[in-house]
Amino acid sequence: MEDRPAGAASLDQVAIASGLALVLTVALLVVVLAHRTGRLRVLERLLRRMDGSPLFGGVAAWASLPLMVAMISLVTALFGMYWDISLHIGVGRDEGPLANPAHYPILFGLFGISAAGVLACALPREDEIGPSGIQLAPGWRAPAGGLLLTGAGSYALLGFPLDDVWHRIFGQDVTLWGPTHLMLIGGAGLSLVAMAVLLEEGRAGRRTEGRGGRAAYLLGCSLTGGLLIGMSVFQAEYDFGVEQFRLVLQPLMIAAAAAFSLVVARLWVGRGAAVGAVVFYLAIRGGVSVIVGPVLGELWAAVPLYLVEALIVEAVAARWAHRPMLVGAVSGALIGTVGFAAEYAWTQVAFTLVWTTDIVVEGLLLATLGGVAGGVLAGLLVLGLRRELPVVRRPRLVFGAALLVLVGAVTNGVLALAPSGLEAETTIVADEQGPDGREVQAEFRFSEPPVDGEEAWLTVTAWQGGRGSAGLHVQPLEEVSPTLWRTTEPVPVDGTWKTMVRVHDGRSLRAMPIYLPEDAALDEPAVPVADGSVRAFGEEKLILQRELKDDVPGWLWTVAGLVVLLCSLVLVLGLGWGVGRYARSPRPEVEHPTPAGV
């Protein structure tokens, strides 16, 4: 029986978490004010030492120190997020926010991003800030990148209290793509754009020739590799094999992430940097999978490769590196087609739920749209970082159009149907006691063919049965006839397992429960496995997310969603404004040469 809390956090845990956040914030402000008033010399001595080091790629210390803090914080939050997702897939709901150990690296990581932005605003003297800086107070100018980084980190942190409010109103949403969850990962991922602006302001702050040589190149590859990680986090449900949205969304997200991040890497950092960014991505993202999986004993998360996409960008840029918008558009189109084919093959080897011919037509279309839109946005960002943005006619119009294409493609990807009328009779063909309780093998006779042609997936999925790989079981059903399908190995039907048949065909996403435990916190009865039972298929979210309340007015869902959307728009438009402000500011007295390979 499931008896863990199903709603929001208890008030004592809210008070503890709020107190911790307050203490951290006060400590940060004390350090900042002491530095600004000259009462704390430690940071000043550290900055002088860093300014003399060749390890920071020709970037002023007041920018390189916050960048180091932000990158370490991002990796910390990434580790916590994948650990947290693995725990939710394996064991389900938390006992409480403070009872989940994965929440701590997420919280400290996101706070670190915001704190890095505050440091970037506080460390430099007024005469060290270029014309893109913003006057905060008399004698205090802050770099635009520092303000953007503070905003991105604060937006991500805001997701924590809003997540608790969301749970109180709507119930827990055990999915990565809950609106407030997207705030957490979106703010962290987009903070890399702010970091890129801060990096350029820090280069200008040195007022010296060159871009720092090899150190600058490695720093650029690391930052754009981090951007690729941040843009890829949205795919995490697909990495674990428990995606709750249509399969066509995965190639769209891969293409958009690849085009945006890798075009920026190649055109901003230099020749070979797209491959360098992928190497950094694979090292960090793959390392997180190893730590969360084999080391901690939780679930393994597959990793998209992106290598073919990187080679595509390098090849296109070798011909047109002087035309960033063209490189972005052409690279995006090739990533959406050739890159789609490469990732299609990779999913057959590395992913739990593989791509099938069911998604080829729509998947190619969405991946191409996402790739082109992501590439165009990358071209705009590169022009902004080069201070060449005005050469684009009506950049705001191009920026808005690319965003609309992405929003439209994602909206199409998440829209799914759950047609009524499909039923299946369950016949138990083997019933045995496994190491973790009762297991069965079964046949399912459908009232009609469940799929038309090849399915995107037709599986038995059981999750939330225990820690690690023991908490997830996904197996494709084997076809006996168009209306008769069977399991190929035993499936768990005991304890806290939630076991179901999932059918995804075209735009249809449906599920039928095989076994669900009694849930005292939700006042939900058990759904036992029964030989000869006939059950109807319905909307799978109602089974995957039993915790969602079903008595909330529709208008409240709309209002809450619009609030989150508004916060997200403020962040995206703010980043666009910041890049534009930097791009249109006068160049420093000493101009940097064009990036290597351009």
XYZ file of C-alpha atoms in Angstrom:
598
model
C 0.000 0.000 0.000
C 1.196 3.537 -0.802
C 0.906 5.855 2.204
C 3.416 8.659 1.601
C 2.101 12.261 1.602
C 0.479 13.206 -1.703
C 0.041 16.956 -1.335
C 2.291 19.881 -0.611
C 5.086 20.053 1.942
C 4.234 20.241 5.622
C 4.479 23.719 7.118
C 7.442 22.815 9.318
C 9.446 21.760 6.257
C 8.401 24.928 4.439
C 9.637 26.961 7.416
C 12.984 25.122 7.521
C 13.548 25.497 3.770
C 12.583 29.185 3.881
C 14.895 29.761 6.843
C 17.793 28.107 5.010
C 17.200 30.251 1.928
C 17.048 33.366 4.093
C 20.319 32.539 5.864
C 22.101 31.932 2.555
C 20.744 35.155 1.088
C 21.725 37.239 4.111
C 25.219 35.716 4.105
C 25.632 36.565 0.421
C 24.447 40.148 0.942
C 26.797 40.607 3.908
C 29.755 39.497 1.782
C 28.712 41.743 -1.110
C 28.199 44.841 1.038
C 31.448 44.259 2.921
C 33.315 44.029 -0.376
C 31.650 47.080 -1.855
C 32.419 49.182 1.233
C 36.036 47.976 1.469
C 35.641 46.169 4.797
C 36.338 42.761 3.216
C 39.651 42.471 1.372
C 39.664 38.730 0.718
C 37.786 38.961 -2.566
C 39.947 41.839 -3.738
C 43.146 39.864 -3.085
C 41.667 36.839 -4.854
C 40.740 38.939 -7.872
C 44.261 40.375 -8.138
C 45.749 36.894 -8.076
C 43.322 35.631 -10.732
C 43.945 38.625 -12.977
C 47.563 37.631 -13.246
C 46.837 34.037 -14.198
C 46.797 32.823 -17.833
C 44.272 30.115 -16.908
C 41.226 32.313 -17.296
C 41.405 32.989 -21.009
C 41.922 36.748 -21.035
C 38.783 37.357 -18.954
C 38.812 39.906 -16.142
C 38.795 38.249 -12.726
C 35.576 39.999 -11.701
C 33.869 37.988 -14.481
C 35.872 34.746 -14.395
C 35.265 34.127 -10.674
C 31.445 34.317 -10.991
C 31.649 32.187 -14.130
C 33.517 29.492 -12.190
C 30.920 29.610 -9.407
C 28.079 29.416 -11.927
C 29.538 26.441 -13.826
C 30.199 24.462 -10.645
C 26.678 25.284 -9.466
C 25.189 24.152 -12.774
C 26.906 20.777 -12.611
C 25.758 20.401 -8.992
C 22.148 21.157 -9.930
C 22.371 18.808 -12.929
C 23.528 15.951 -10.702
C 20.735 16.639 -8.221
C 18.094 16.829 -10.921
C 18.949 13.481 -12.534
C 19.211 11.891 -9.096
C 15.807 13.334 -8.186
C 14.159 12.092 -11.392
C 15.631 8.645 -10.840
C 14.234 8.551 -7.305
C 10.757 9.646 -8.415
C 10.685 7.006 -11.144
C 11.874 4.323 -8.748
C 10.005 5.104 -5.545
C 7.386 7.709 -6.455
C 6.473 10.581 -4.166
C 8.716 12.166 -1.552
C 8.130 11.828 2.167
C 8.696 15.573 2.060
C 11.004 18.033 0.251
C 13.669 17.797 2.963
C 13.466 13.991 3.042
C 14.681 13.699 -0.542
C 18.501 13.963 -0.580
C 18.507 14.908 -4.274
C 16.747 18.190 -3.517
C 19.784 19.587 -1.689
C 22.207 19.696 -4.646
C 19.400 21.149 -6.782
C 18.674 23.878 -4.239
C 22.319 24.737 -3.576
C 23.139 24.562 -7.284
C 20.389 26.957 -8.299
C 21.214 29.289 -5.433
C 24.830 29.207 -6.623
C 23.788 30.360 -10.096
C 21.893 33.297 -8.650
C 24.749 34.040 -6.232
C 27.224 34.014 -9.137
C 25.143 36.699 -10.832
C 25.132 38.799 -7.656
C 28.909 38.432 -7.382
C 29.312 39.512 -11.009
C 27.336 42.655 -10.216
C 29.241 43.386 -6.985
C 32.885 42.566 -7.736
C 33.921 45.050 -10.451
C 34.700 48.716 -9.869
C 32.660 51.218 -11.836
C 35.563 52.055 -14.154
C 35.947 48.354 -15.063
C 32.437 48.079 -16.521
C 32.002 48.736 -20.225
C 29.218 50.713 -21.870
C 26.827 47.743 -21.709
C 26.763 48.073 -17.914
C 23.731 49.301 -16.020
C 23.736 51.943 -13.289
C 22.378 50.437 -10.061
C 23.278 53.282 -7.732
C 25.671 56.250 -7.625
C 29.148 54.779 -8.025
C 27.835 51.293 -8.804
C 27.509 49.977 -12.323
C 26.811 46.305 -12.957
C 27.576 44.289 -16.098
C 24.522 43.303 -18.118
C 25.608 39.648 -18.004
C 25.691 39.747 -14.206
C 22.131 41.043 -14.016
C 20.973 38.460 -16.553
C 22.681 35.680 -14.586
C 21.051 36.872 -11.366
C 17.697 36.921 -13.104
C 18.053 33.442 -14.603
C 19.129 31.936 -11.287
C 16.379 33.720 -9.376
C 13.796 32.560 -11.909
C 14.946 28.974 -11.400
C 14.876 29.355 -7.606
C 11.382 30.820 -7.800
C 10.292 27.432 -9.111
C 10.807 25.892 -5.653
C 8.163 27.856 -3.709
C 5.847 27.931 -6.720
C 6.163 24.145 -6.966
C 4.856 23.832 -3.417
C 1.977 26.179 -4.229
C 1.241 24.111 -7.334
C 1.126 20.908 -5.285
C -1.279 22.493 -2.798
C -3.668 23.516 -5.546
C -3.372 20.723 -8.103
C -1.650 17.834 -6.315
C 1.829 16.479 -7.006
C 2.783 16.249 -10.685
C 5.251 13.368 -10.934
C 6.644 14.467 -14.285
C 9.611 16.536 -15.425
C 7.329 18.651 -17.574
C 5.287 20.123 -14.746
C 5.144 23.909 -15.261
C 7.132 24.785 -12.143
C 9.641 22.016 -12.884
C 10.255 23.616 -16.268
C 11.037 26.857 -14.454
C 13.774 25.095 -12.485
C 15.475 23.576 -15.504
C 14.712 26.428 -17.902
C 16.292 29.063 -15.668
C 19.376 26.923 -15.138
C 19.740 26.071 -18.830
C 19.257 29.617 -20.088
C 21.706 30.995 -17.531
C 24.402 29.939 -20.021
C 23.279 32.732 -22.355
C 23.789 35.205 -19.522
C 27.197 33.659 -18.842
C 28.197 34.157 -22.478
C 27.371 37.867 -22.257
C 29.278 38.129 -18.967
C 32.265 36.384 -20.536
C 32.411 38.923 -23.362
C 32.060 41.821 -20.929
C 34.907 40.312 -18.910
C 37.081 40.110 -22.007
C 36.379 43.740 -22.766
C 37.222 44.545 -19.149
C 40.808 43.332 -19.605
C 41.324 45.811 -22.461
C 44.189 43.734 -23.841
C 44.882 42.237 -27.229
C 43.861 38.657 -27.963
C 41.281 36.282 -26.611
C 43.425 34.274 -24.239
C 44.665 31.540 -26.592
C 44.130 27.924 -25.640
C 42.657 28.730 -22.232
C 39.993 30.913 -23.824
C 39.218 28.208 -26.363
C 38.769 25.562 -23.664
C 36.671 27.965 -21.618
C 34.439 28.610 -24.635
C 34.049 24.880 -25.339
C 33.157 24.292 -21.698
C 30.593 27.074 -21.639
C 28.906 26.032 -24.887
C 29.078 22.393 -23.809
C 27.269 23.518 -20.680
C 24.729 25.238 -22.912
C 24.163 21.935 -24.715
C 23.669 20.214 -21.353
C 21.195 22.862 -20.253
C 19.198 22.658 -23.462
C 19.166 18.842 -23.274
C 17.811 18.565 -19.739
C 14.271 18.972 -21.092
C 14.654 15.466 -22.581
C 15.328 13.755 -19.240
C 12.093 11.714 -19.143
C 13.046 10.250 -22.513
C 16.551 9.499 -21.230
C 15.076 7.290 -18.496
C 12.435 5.646 -20.715
C 9.340 6.933 -18.893
C 8.343 9.742 -21.213
C 4.825 11.008 -20.618
C 4.496 12.853 -23.912
C 4.499 11.871 -27.566
C 7.685 10.384 -28.969
C 7.956 13.021 -31.740
C 8.839 15.554 -29.066
C 12.222 13.912 -28.492
C 13.736 14.487 -31.973
C 12.390 18.039 -31.892
C 14.153 18.758 -28.585
C 17.385 17.090 -29.694
C 17.504 19.058 -32.955
C 16.718 22.405 -31.311
C 19.289 21.856 -28.547
C 21.959 20.738 -31.015
C 21.433 23.545 -33.524
C 21.301 26.297 -30.915
C 24.250 25.152 -28.799
C 26.599 23.834 -31.481
C 26.189 26.737 -33.902
C 27.023 29.103 -31.037
C 30.040 26.940 -30.162
C 31.471 26.899 -33.678
C 30.885 30.533 -34.618
C 31.636 32.118 -31.252
C 34.535 29.976 -30.023
C 36.188 28.853 -33.256
C 37.000 25.938 -35.542
C 36.412 22.534 -33.923
C 34.526 24.008 -30.983
C 31.250 22.269 -31.892
C 33.014 18.940 -31.426
C 34.722 20.278 -28.311
C 31.363 21.275 -26.830
C 30.003 17.765 -27.453
C 33.064 16.212 -25.796
C 32.461 18.396 -22.717
C 28.762 17.501 -22.802
C 29.452 13.765 -22.995
C 32.006 13.941 -20.175
C 29.736 15.833 -17.762
C 26.358 14.435 -18.758
C 27.726 10.903 -19.092
C 29.523 11.306 -15.781
C 26.271 12.240 -14.073
C 24.632 9.091 -15.479
C 27.490 6.986 -14.136
C 27.338 8.569 -10.665
C 23.549 8.386 -10.386
C 23.349 4.905 -11.917
C 26.165 2.463 -11.053
C 27.692 4.522 -8.208
C 24.549 5.466 -6.265
C 22.626 2.427 -7.467
C 19.771 4.376 -9.059
C 18.422 4.295 -12.611
C 20.629 4.760 -15.669
C 19.824 7.697 -17.957
C 20.705 7.313 -21.646
C 22.657 10.088 -23.378
C 22.006 11.490 -26.884
C 25.267 11.530 -28.857
C 25.189 14.808 -30.848
C 28.441 13.870 -32.619
C 26.968 13.807 -36.130
C 25.252 17.118 -35.434
C 28.569 18.643 -34.385
C 30.249 17.487 -37.600
C 27.379 18.953 -39.625
C 27.844 22.350 -37.985
C 31.614 22.236 -38.527
C 31.143 21.389 -42.221
C 28.587 24.142 -42.851
C 30.632 26.734 -40.946
C 33.740 25.851 -42.944
C 31.943 27.293 -45.976
C 29.910 30.191 -44.530
C 31.362 31.107 -41.121
C 31.137 34.804 -42.040
C 27.334 34.487 -42.357
C 26.038 33.281 -38.970
C 22.346 33.367 -39.877
C 22.913 31.207 -42.947
C 25.078 28.791 -40.962
C 22.336 28.537 -38.341
C 19.538 27.903 -40.828
C 21.425 25.407 -43.010
C 22.920 23.578 -40.033
C 19.496 23.398 -38.408
C 17.920 21.916 -41.523
C 20.649 19.278 -41.837
C 20.493 18.493 -38.122
C 16.741 17.992 -38.476
C 17.263 15.447 -41.263
C 20.738 13.876 -41.262
C 21.033 14.356 -37.521
C 17.581 12.795 -37.083
C 18.772 9.693 -38.921
C 21.881 9.440 -36.730
C 19.949 9.768 -33.479
C 17.314 7.320 -34.821
C 20.052 4.711 -35.139
C 21.488 5.588 -31.716
C 18.133 5.117 -29.956
C 18.023 1.529 -31.234
C 21.184 0.865 -29.228
C 21.066 3.129 -26.193
C 17.474 4.029 -25.279
C 14.741 2.100 -23.519
C 12.014 3.323 -25.884
C 13.408 3.407 -29.420
C 12.275 5.558 -32.310
C 10.065 3.732 -34.794
C 8.697 4.375 -38.265
C 5.502 5.646 -36.626
C 7.232 8.977 -35.917
C 9.407 9.354 -39.027
C 7.297 11.803 -41.061
C 6.157 14.048 -38.232
C 9.435 13.616 -36.380
C 11.460 14.759 -39.388
C 9.207 17.778 -39.856
C 9.338 18.833 -36.212
C 13.089 18.187 -35.956
C 13.715 20.307 -39.042
C 11.551 23.147 -37.746
C 13.219 22.954 -34.351
C 16.677 22.749 -35.867
C 16.171 25.753 -38.144
C 14.591 27.832 -35.370
C 17.360 26.892 -32.943
C 20.022 27.635 -35.542
C 18.529 31.048 -36.325
C 18.439 31.925 -32.614
C 22.068 30.798 -32.394
C 22.979 33.062 -35.305
C 21.364 36.017 -33.561
C 23.198 35.229 -30.318
C 26.547 34.967 -32.109
C 25.987 38.284 -33.886
C 25.122 39.800 -30.538
C 28.253 38.457 -28.871
C 30.323 39.735 -31.807
C 28.608 43.135 -31.558
C 27.363 42.722 -35.121
C 23.657 42.340 -34.370
C 22.493 45.474 -36.237
C 23.534 43.879 -39.541
C 20.398 41.710 -39.279
C 17.307 43.436 -40.584
C 14.719 43.676 -37.812
C 16.419 41.268 -35.382
C 13.504 41.471 -32.953
C 11.160 40.208 -35.661
C 13.500 37.318 -36.501
C 13.911 36.531 -32.786
C 10.143 36.518 -32.236
C 9.455 34.436 -35.341
C 11.992 31.776 -34.324
C 10.506 31.605 -30.825
C 7.004 31.238 -32.268
C 8.155 28.358 -34.479
C 9.618 26.593 -31.434
C 6.531 27.213 -29.333
C 4.279 25.965 -32.121
C 6.354 22.837 -32.701
C 6.485 22.007 -28.977
C 2.753 22.636 -28.614
C 2.071 20.239 -31.467
C 4.384 17.702 -29.853
C 2.610 17.725 -26.500
C -0.924 17.652 -27.872
C -2.201 14.090 -27.584
C -5.526 12.309 -27.797
C -7.003 9.453 -25.781
C -9.773 8.009 -27.981
C -12.359 5.969 -26.114
C -13.569 2.511 -27.061
C -10.406 0.444 -26.745
C -10.562 -2.386 -24.200
C -8.412 -5.410 -23.450
C -8.990 -8.701 -21.692
C -6.097 -9.874 -19.516
C -5.255 -13.563 -19.419
C -2.622 -14.638 -16.908
C -0.444 -17.365 -18.423
C 2.120 -17.597 -15.605
C 1.891 -16.541 -11.961
C 4.960 -16.771 -9.769
C 6.662 -15.287 -6.732
C 9.690 -13.217 -7.676
C 12.372 -11.768 -5.401
C 10.305 -8.604 -4.867
C 6.817 -10.110 -4.754
C 4.237 -11.430 -7.159
C 5.025 -11.444 -10.887
C 2.908 -12.555 -13.835
C 3.127 -13.135 -17.538
C 0.004 -12.270 -19.469
C -1.745 -12.030 -22.813
C -3.923 -9.081 -23.776
C -6.782 -9.520 -26.237
C -7.806 -6.107 -27.528
C -11.315 -5.209 -28.659
C -9.750 -3.795 -31.838
C -6.203 -3.518 -33.205
C -4.507 -1.109 -30.776
C -2.193 0.356 -33.412
C -2.373 1.233 -37.090
C 0.875 0.024 -38.660
C 3.975 0.197 -36.466
C 3.397 1.678 -33.039
C 5.514 4.352 -31.392
C 5.350 2.063 -28.383
C 3.129 -0.725 -27.054
C 4.605 -1.749 -23.737
C 3.997 -2.938 -20.244
C 5.439 -0.272 -17.982
C 5.799 -0.771 -14.239
C 7.378 1.953 -12.121
C 7.763 3.209 -8.547
C 8.411 -0.289 -7.249
C 11.733 0.340 -5.498
C 15.142 1.994 -5.576
C 17.423 1.818 -8.598
C 16.780 -0.336 -11.635
C 14.556 -2.511 -9.436
C 12.006 0.309 -9.472
C 11.376 0.421 -13.232
C 10.328 -2.276 -15.680
C 9.587 -1.504 -19.339
C 9.095 -4.228 -21.930
C 7.573 -4.114 -25.424
C 4.659 -6.481 -25.976
C 5.043 -9.207 -28.553
C 2.426 -9.406 -31.291
C 0.626 -12.736 -31.712
C -2.083 -11.309 -33.953
C -3.352 -7.760 -34.621
C -5.608 -7.987 -31.539
C -3.579 -10.371 -29.351
C -0.323 -9.288 -27.687
C 1.678 -10.870 -24.862
C 4.487 -10.195 -22.429
C 7.863 -11.795 -23.000
C 9.030 -11.818 -19.372
C 7.400 -11.565 -15.927
C 6.047 -8.184 -14.810
C 5.654 -7.087 -11.155
C 2.126 -6.815 -9.724
C 2.751 -6.376 -6.015
C 3.716 -3.835 -3.374
C 3.934 -0.214 -4.544
C 4.344 -1.056 -8.234
C 2.131 0.801 -10.688
C 1.848 -1.541 -13.671
C 0.020 -0.725 -16.903
C -0.196 -1.338 -20.640
C 0.769 1.805 -22.564
C -0.185 2.368 -26.212
C 1.228 5.255 -28.240
C 0.236 5.373 -31.900
C 0.346 8.617 -33.864
C -1.280 11.290 -31.705
C -2.925 8.751 -29.417
C -1.583 8.150 -25.887
C -3.590 5.645 -23.852
C -3.051 3.276 -20.947
C -4.848 0.482 -19.093
C -4.010 -0.458 -15.497
C -2.876 -4.002 -14.801
C -2.109 -3.446 -11.128
C -2.220 -0.337 -8.912
C -1.702 -0.350 -5.144
C -4.090 1.059 -2.615
C -3.138 4.680 -1.894
C -4.290 5.830 1.537
C -3.054 9.416 1.063
C -5.144 9.758 -2.099
C -8.041 7.661 -0.843
C -7.632 5.498 -3.942
C -8.512 1.782 -3.820
C -6.251 -0.928 -5.146
C -6.648 -2.146 -8.714
C -5.681 -5.836 -8.459
C -4.423 -7.949 -11.305
C -7.199 -10.335 -12.295
C -7.307 -13.183 -14.768
C -10.064 -12.631 -17.324
C -10.609 -8.976 -16.396
C -11.698 -6.611 -19.153
C -10.620 -2.999 -18.674
C -10.863 0.113 -20.790
C -7.988 2.264 -21.980
C -8.038 5.920 -21.054
C -5.827 8.969 -20.659
C -2.524 7.618 -19.398
C -1.709 10.680 -17.312
C -4.528 9.716 -14.947
C -2.655 6.479 -14.200
C 0.926 7.759 -14.328
C 0.018 10.756 -12.165
C -2.616 9.477 -9.734
C -1.665 12.317 -7.384
C -3.238 15.009 -9.573
C -6.489 16.369 -8.178
C -9.534 15.908 -10.398
C -11.765 18.524 -8.739
C -9.828 21.675 -9.678
C -11.762 24.142 -11.884
C -10.468 24.463 -15.419
C -10.060 28.222 -15.147
C -7.630 27.777 -12.262
C -5.410 25.532 -14.392
C -5.455 28.243 -17.072
C -4.591 31.070 -14.688
C -1.776 29.115 -13.020
C -0.338 28.113 -16.384
C -0.448 31.724 -17.586
C 1.437 32.897 -14.486
C 4.246 30.443 -15.198
C 4.189 31.382 -18.895
C 4.452 35.065 -18.000
C 7.480 34.429 -15.772
C 9.084 32.445 -18.583
C 8.447 35.167 -21.153
C 10.016 37.753 -18.845
C 13.168 35.614 -18.626
C 13.427 34.953 -22.371
C 12.731 38.554 -23.340
C 15.115 39.749 -20.648
C 17.902 37.615 -22.089
C 17.120 38.946 -25.563
C 17.248 42.492 -24.235
C 20.576 41.849 -22.516
C 22.203 40.397 -25.630
C 20.887 43.336 -27.657
C 22.187 45.853 -25.123
C 25.653 44.333 -25.231
C 25.600 44.084 -29.041
C 24.725 47.749 -29.523
C 27.137 49.129 -26.948
C 30.293 50.832 -28.267
C 33.287 48.584 -28.722
C 36.125 48.793 -26.190
C 39.241 50.772 -26.988
C 41.113 47.589 -27.904
C 39.145 45.342 -30.240
C 39.418 41.587 -30.007
C 40.306 39.739 -33.205
C 37.804 37.560 -34.951
C 37.475 34.084 -33.373
C 39.808 31.420 -34.694
C 38.620 29.647 -37.796
C 36.179 32.326 -38.942
